[in-house]
PDB file of C-alpha atoms in Angstrom:
ATOM      1  CA  MET A   1      60.954 110.816 131.469  1.00 56.00           C
ATOM      2  CA  GLU A   2      63.942 108.898 132.727  1.00 54.00           C
ATOM      3  CA  SER A   3      65.063 109.013 136.268  1.00 54.00           C
ATOM      4  CA  PRO A   4      68.321 110.896 136.965  1.00 54.00           C
ATOM      5  CA  SER A   5      70.098 107.703 138.008  1.00 52.00           C
ATOM      6  CA  ARG A   6      69.054 105.980 134.792  1.00 52.00           C
ATOM      7  CA  ALA A   7      70.249 108.934 132.707  1.00 48.00           C
ATOM      8  CA  ARG A   8      73.610 108.893 134.502  1.00 49.00           C
ATOM      9  CA  SER A   9      74.139 105.185 133.877  1.00 48.00           C
ATOM     10  CA  ALA A  10      73.244 105.571 130.162  1.00 49.00           C
ATOM     11  CA  LEU A  11      75.655 108.443 129.911  1.00 49.00           C
ATOM     12  CA  GLY A  12      78.210 106.329 131.722  1.00 56.00           C
ATOM     13  CA  ARG A  13      77.786 103.484 129.266  1.00 54.00           C
ATOM     14  CA  ARG A  14      78.086 105.847 126.319  1.00 55.00           C
ATOM     15  CA  SER A  15      81.234 107.324 127.747  1.00 51.00           C
ATOM     16  CA  VAL A  16      82.719 103.889 128.297  1.00 48.00           C
ATOM     17  CA  LEU A  17      81.797 102.886 124.721  1.00 51.00           C
ATOM     18  CA  ARG A  18      83.441 106.057 123.363  1.00 54.00           C
ATOM     19  CA  LEU A  19      86.580 105.315 125.333  1.00 52.00           C
ATOM     20  CA  ILE A  20      86.669 101.749 124.054  1.00 61.00           C
ATOM     21  CA  ALA A  21      86.105 102.905 120.459  1.00 56.00           C
ATOM     22  CA  ALA A  22      88.845 105.539 120.778  1.00 51.00           C
ATOM     23  CA  THR A  23      91.463 103.211 122.251  1.00 51.00           C
ATOM     24  CA  PRO A  24      92.759 101.845 118.890  1.00 50.00           C
ATOM     25  CA  VAL A  25      92.992 105.373 117.517  1.00 44.00           C
ATOM     26  CA  VAL A  26      94.963 106.582 120.519  1.00 41.00           C
ATOM     27  CA  ALA A  27      97.207 103.494 120.371  1.00 40.00           C
ATOM     28  CA  ALA A  28      97.814 104.033 116.641  1.00 39.00           C
ATOM     29  CA  LEU A  29      98.644 107.690 117.170  1.00 41.00           C
ATOM     30  CA  GLY A  30     100.980 106.760 120.010  1.00 41.00           C
ATOM     31  CA  THR A  31     102.765 104.258 117.811  1.00 40.00           C
ATOM     32  CA  ALA A  32     103.005 106.656 114.908  1.00 42.00           C
ATOM     33  CA  CYS A  33     104.406 109.409 117.099  1.00 43.00           C
ATOM     34  CA  SER A  34     106.798 107.191 118.978  1.00 39.00           C
ATOM     35  CA  SER A  35     108.973 106.173 116.016  1.00 45.00           C
ATOM     36  CA  ALA A  36     111.920 108.442 116.346  1.00 45.00           C
ATOM     37  CA  PRO A  37     113.257 109.956 113.104  1.00 53.00           C
ATOM     38  CA  ASP A  38     116.769 109.623 114.505  1.00 63.00           C
ATOM     39  CA  GLU A  39     116.627 105.823 114.452  1.00 74.00           C
ATOM     40  CA  PRO A  40     118.528 104.309 111.511  1.00 79.00           C
ATOM     41  CA  ASP A  41     116.436 102.689 108.812  1.00 87.00           C
ATOM     42  CA  GLN A  42     116.165  98.939 109.260  1.00 90.00           C
ATOM     43  CA  LEU A  43     117.181  98.399 105.652  1.00 95.00           C
ATOM     44  CA  LEU A  44     120.535 100.234 105.934  1.00 94.00           C
ATOM     45  CA  ALA A  45     122.433  97.171 107.141  1.00 94.00           C
ATOM     46  CA  LEU A  46     121.005  95.072 104.297  1.00 97.00           C
ATOM     47  CA  ALA A  47     121.946  97.692 101.716  1.00 96.00           C
ATOM     48  CA  ASN A  48     125.475  98.036 103.103  1.00 95.00           C
ATOM     49  CA  ALA A  49     125.883  94.237 103.035  1.00 96.00           C
ATOM     50  CA  ALA A  50     124.589  94.100  99.451  1.00 97.00           C
ATOM     51  CA  LYS A  51     127.182  96.652  98.331  1.00 96.00           C
ATOM     52  CA  SER A  52     129.964  94.867 100.168  1.00 96.00           C
ATOM     53  CA  ASP A  53     128.941  91.513  98.661  1.00 97.00           C
ATOM     54  CA  ALA A  54     128.935  93.069  95.195  1.00 97.00           C
ATOM     55  CA  ARG A  55     132.494  94.378  95.690  1.00 96.00           C
ATOM     56  CA  LEU A  56     133.612  90.912  96.876  1.00 97.00           C
ATOM     57  CA  ALA A  57     132.015  89.252  93.854  1.00 97.00           C
ATOM     58  CA  GLU A  58     133.656  91.773  91.506  1.00 96.00           C
ATOM     59  CA  ALA A  59     137.051  91.052  93.063  1.00 96.00           C
ATOM     60  CA  VAL A  60     136.471  87.296  92.707  1.00 96.00           C
ATOM     61  CA  ALA A  61     135.496  87.751  89.046  1.00 96.00           C
ATOM     62  CA  ARG A  62     138.709  89.687  88.345  1.00 95.00           C
ATOM     63  CA  SER A  63     140.961  87.215  90.223  1.00 95.00           C
ATOM     64  CA  HIS A  64     139.498  83.806  89.321  1.00 95.00           C
ATOM     65  CA  ALA A  65     138.610  83.160  85.709  1.00 95.00           C
ATOM     66  CA  LYS A  66     136.797  79.916  86.548  1.00 95.00           C
ATOM     67  CA  LEU A  67     134.396  81.823  88.816  1.00 95.00           C
ATOM     68  CA  ALA A  68     134.121  84.966  86.685  1.00 96.00           C
ATOM     69  CA  ASP A  69     130.695  84.306  85.153  1.00 96.00           C
ATOM     70  CA  VAL A  70     129.022  83.282  88.399  1.00 96.00           C
ATOM     71  CA  ALA A  71     130.765  86.032  90.381  1.00 96.00           C
ATOM     72  CA  ASN A  72     129.677  88.672  87.847  1.00 97.00           C
ATOM     73  CA  GLU A  73     126.067  87.437  88.163  1.00 97.00           C
ATOM     74  CA  ILE A  74     126.312  87.705  91.931  1.00 97.00           C
ATOM     75  CA  ALA A  75     127.792  91.194  91.682  1.00 97.00           C
ATOM     76  CA  THR A  76     124.987  92.304  89.342  1.00 97.00           C
ATOM     77  CA  ALA A  77     122.280  90.854  91.577  1.00 97.00           C
ATOM     78  CA  ARG A  78     123.743  92.294  94.802  1.00 97.00           C
ATOM     79  CA  ASN A  79     124.154  95.728  93.169  1.00 96.00           C
ATOM     80  CA  THR A  80     120.488  95.512  92.120  1.00 97.00           C
ATOM     81  CA  HIS A  81     119.548  94.610  95.698  1.00 97.00           C
ATOM     82  CA  ALA A  82     121.497  97.576  97.030  1.00 96.00           C
ATOM     83  CA  GLY A  83     119.796  99.912  94.547  1.00 95.00           C
ATOM     84  CA  ALA A  84     116.300  98.660  95.432  1.00 96.00           C
ATOM     85  CA  LEU A  85     116.983  98.979  99.144  1.00 96.00           C
ATOM     86  CA  GLN A  86     118.394 102.480  98.665  1.00 93.00           C
ATOM     87  CA  GLN A  87     115.247 103.475  96.758  1.00 93.00           C
ATOM     88  CA  GLU A  88     113.056 102.192  99.588  1.00 94.00           C
ATOM     89  CA  ILE A  89     115.154 103.935 102.226  1.00 93.00           C
ATOM     90  CA  ASP A  90     114.908 107.164 100.270  1.00 90.00           C
ATOM     91  CA  ARG A  91     111.151 106.708  99.747  1.00 90.00           C
ATOM     92  CA  LEU A  92     110.491 106.716 103.474  1.00 87.00           C
ATOM     93  CA  ASN A  93     113.252 109.162 104.385  1.00 83.00           C
ATOM     94  CA  PRO A  94     113.551 111.563 101.431  1.00 83.00           C
ATOM     95  CA  ARG A  95     116.905 113.229 101.160  1.00 77.00           C
ATOM     96  CA  ASP A  96     118.114 116.281  99.335  1.00 76.00           C
ATOM     97  CA  PRO A  97     119.376 115.195  95.856  1.00 76.00           C
ATOM     98  CA  GLU A  98     122.560 117.120  96.626  1.00 78.00           C
ATOM     99  CA  ASP A  99     123.288 114.886  99.639  1.00 75.00           C
ATOM    100  CA  PRO A 100     125.225 111.666  99.238  1.00 70.00           C
ATOM    101  CA  PRO A 101     123.226 108.432  99.401  1.00 69.00           C
ATOM    102  CA  SER A 102     122.568 107.096 102.866  1.00 68.00           C
ATOM    103  CA  VAL A 103     124.286 103.859 101.810  1.00 71.00           C
ATOM    104  CA  PRO A 104     127.821 104.759 100.804  1.00 68.00           C
ATOM    105  CA  ASP A 105     129.780 102.759  98.262  1.00 76.00           C
ATOM    106  CA  ALA A 106     131.663  99.861  99.782  1.00 71.00           C
ATOM    107  CA  PRO A 107     135.442  99.942  99.506  1.00 71.00           C
ATOM    108  CA  PRO A 108     137.053  97.663  96.962  1.00 74.00           C
ATOM    109  CA  GLN A 109     137.866  94.189  98.277  1.00 77.00           C
ATOM    110  CA  GLN A 110     140.492  91.628  97.540  1.00 80.00           C
ATOM    111  CA  ALA A 111     139.478  88.139  96.546  1.00 76.00           C
ATOM    112  CA  PRO A 112     140.816  85.214  98.512  1.00 81.00           C
ATOM    113  CA  GLY A 113     143.871  83.594  96.917  1.00 86.00           C
ATOM    114  CA  SER A 114     142.440  80.276  95.827  1.00 92.00           C
ATOM    115  CA  ALA A 115     139.309  79.645  93.770  1.00 93.00           C
ATOM    116  CA  SER A 116     138.025  77.355  96.492  1.00 94.00           C
ATOM    117  CA  ALA A 117     138.474  80.041  99.178  1.00 95.00           C
ATOM    118  CA  ALA A 118     136.893  82.659  96.901  1.00 95.00           C
ATOM    119  CA  SER A 119     133.882  80.451  96.267  1.00 96.00           C
ATOM    120  CA  GLN A 120     133.557  79.787 100.019  1.00 96.00           C
ATOM    121  CA  ALA A 121     133.728  83.555 100.748  1.00 96.00           C
ATOM    122  CA  LEU A 122     130.856  84.133  98.288  1.00 97.00           C
ATOM    123  CA  VAL A 123     128.852  81.295  99.848  1.00 97.00           C
ATOM    124  CA  GLU A 124     129.360  82.783 103.338  1.00 97.00           C
ATOM    125  CA  ALA A 125     128.377  86.278 102.177  1.00 97.00           C
ATOM    126  CA  LEU A 126     125.221  85.018 100.459  1.00 97.00           C
ATOM    127  CA  ASN A 127     124.246  82.816 103.397  1.00 97.00           C
ATOM    128  CA  SER A 128     124.634  85.765 105.742  1.00 97.00           C
ATOM    129  CA  ALA A 129     122.628  88.049 103.430  1.00 97.00           C
ATOM    130  CA  ARG A 130     119.883  85.480 103.025  1.00 97.00           C
ATOM    131  CA  ASP A 131     119.600  84.887 106.778  1.00 97.00           C
ATOM    132  CA  GLN A 132     119.821  88.577 107.691  1.00 97.00           C
ATOM    133  CA  ALA A 133     117.059  89.475 105.262  1.00 97.00           C
ATOM    134  CA  ALA A 134     114.836  86.528 106.238  1.00 97.00           C
ATOM    135  CA  GLY A 135     115.206  87.440 109.895  1.00 96.00           C
ATOM    136  CA  LEU A 136     114.076  91.004 109.285  1.00 96.00           C
ATOM    137  CA  VAL A 137     110.955  90.139 107.260  1.00 96.00           C
ATOM    138  CA  PRO A 138     108.546  89.507 110.216  1.00 96.00           C
ATOM    139  CA  ALA A 139     109.214  92.945 111.694  1.00 94.00           C
ATOM    140  CA  LEU A 140     108.604  94.906 108.479  1.00 95.00           C
ATOM    141  CA  PRO A 141     105.456  96.418 106.986  1.00 94.00           C
ATOM    142  CA  ASP A 142     103.992  94.455 104.049  1.00 93.00           C
ATOM    143  CA  TYR A 143     105.717  96.247 101.159  1.00 92.00           C
ATOM    144  CA  ARG A 144     109.111  96.219 102.808  1.00 95.00           C
ATOM    145  CA  ALA A 145     108.655  92.589 103.877  1.00 96.00           C
ATOM    146  CA  GLY A 146     107.986  91.685 100.232  1.00 96.00           C
ATOM    147  CA  LEU A 147     111.103  93.499  99.076  1.00 96.00           C
ATOM    148  CA  VAL A 148     113.330  92.006 101.750  1.00 97.00           C
ATOM    149  CA  GLY A 149     111.818  88.547 101.342  1.00 96.00           C
ATOM    150  CA  SER A 150     112.533  88.625  97.625  1.00 97.00           C
ATOM    151  CA  ILE A 151     116.131  89.641  98.322  1.00 97.00           C
ATOM    152  CA  SER A 152     116.453  86.720 100.717  1.00 97.00           C
ATOM    153  CA  ALA A 153     115.047  84.368  98.064  1.00 97.00           C
ATOM    154  CA  SER A 154     117.382  85.820  95.443  1.00 96.00           C
ATOM    155  CA  CYS A 155     120.368  85.163  97.675  1.00 97.00           C
ATOM    156  CA  ALA A 156     119.211  81.585  98.167  1.00 96.00           C
ATOM    157  CA  SER A 157     118.961  81.200  94.379  1.00 96.00           C
ATOM    158  CA  LEU A 158     122.459  82.633  93.895  1.00 96.00           C
ATOM    159  CA  LEU A 159     123.752  80.063  96.382  1.00 95.00           C
ATOM    160  CA  GLU A 160     122.373  77.300  94.203  1.00 93.00           C
ATOM    161  CA  VAL A 161     124.137  78.780  91.178  1.00 89.00           C
ATOM    162  CA  LEU A 162     127.417  78.680  93.089  1.00 88.00           C
ATOM    163  CA  ARG A 163     127.073  74.977  93.936  1.00 83.00           C
TER     164      ARG A 163
END
């Protein structure tokens, strides 16, 4: 038979071990509960930029025949990016099909007057999109990081096509 002091210390050790074992669970629950549903989705800004870039590229394609093929490719790619981001936003934050998308359509844009200025506007938009996406990757869960990383890489590839 164990002495009462020995039984208390064993019980104390067990309690301490239980507390240590439960700490990650409590931390995980705290993290899961702390993300406020009112916070905007991190991907909204990327999706809005993708739609805006697509409208710019469409305007450039209409206004500058020499850039039309490349600008149409950029518009197609950026519309695809916006669609993929919208799907991911909706996957995590389902919305009623009757509601409008969380990423509204961007207003039409006017292309800069010269082909050189139009090309530069596309370069700036793609550089910004690439950098914005790349900067967000480390803070995202794996699946989202893969999606956003591939969008960043796609923008980098589109930049090479423009050059």
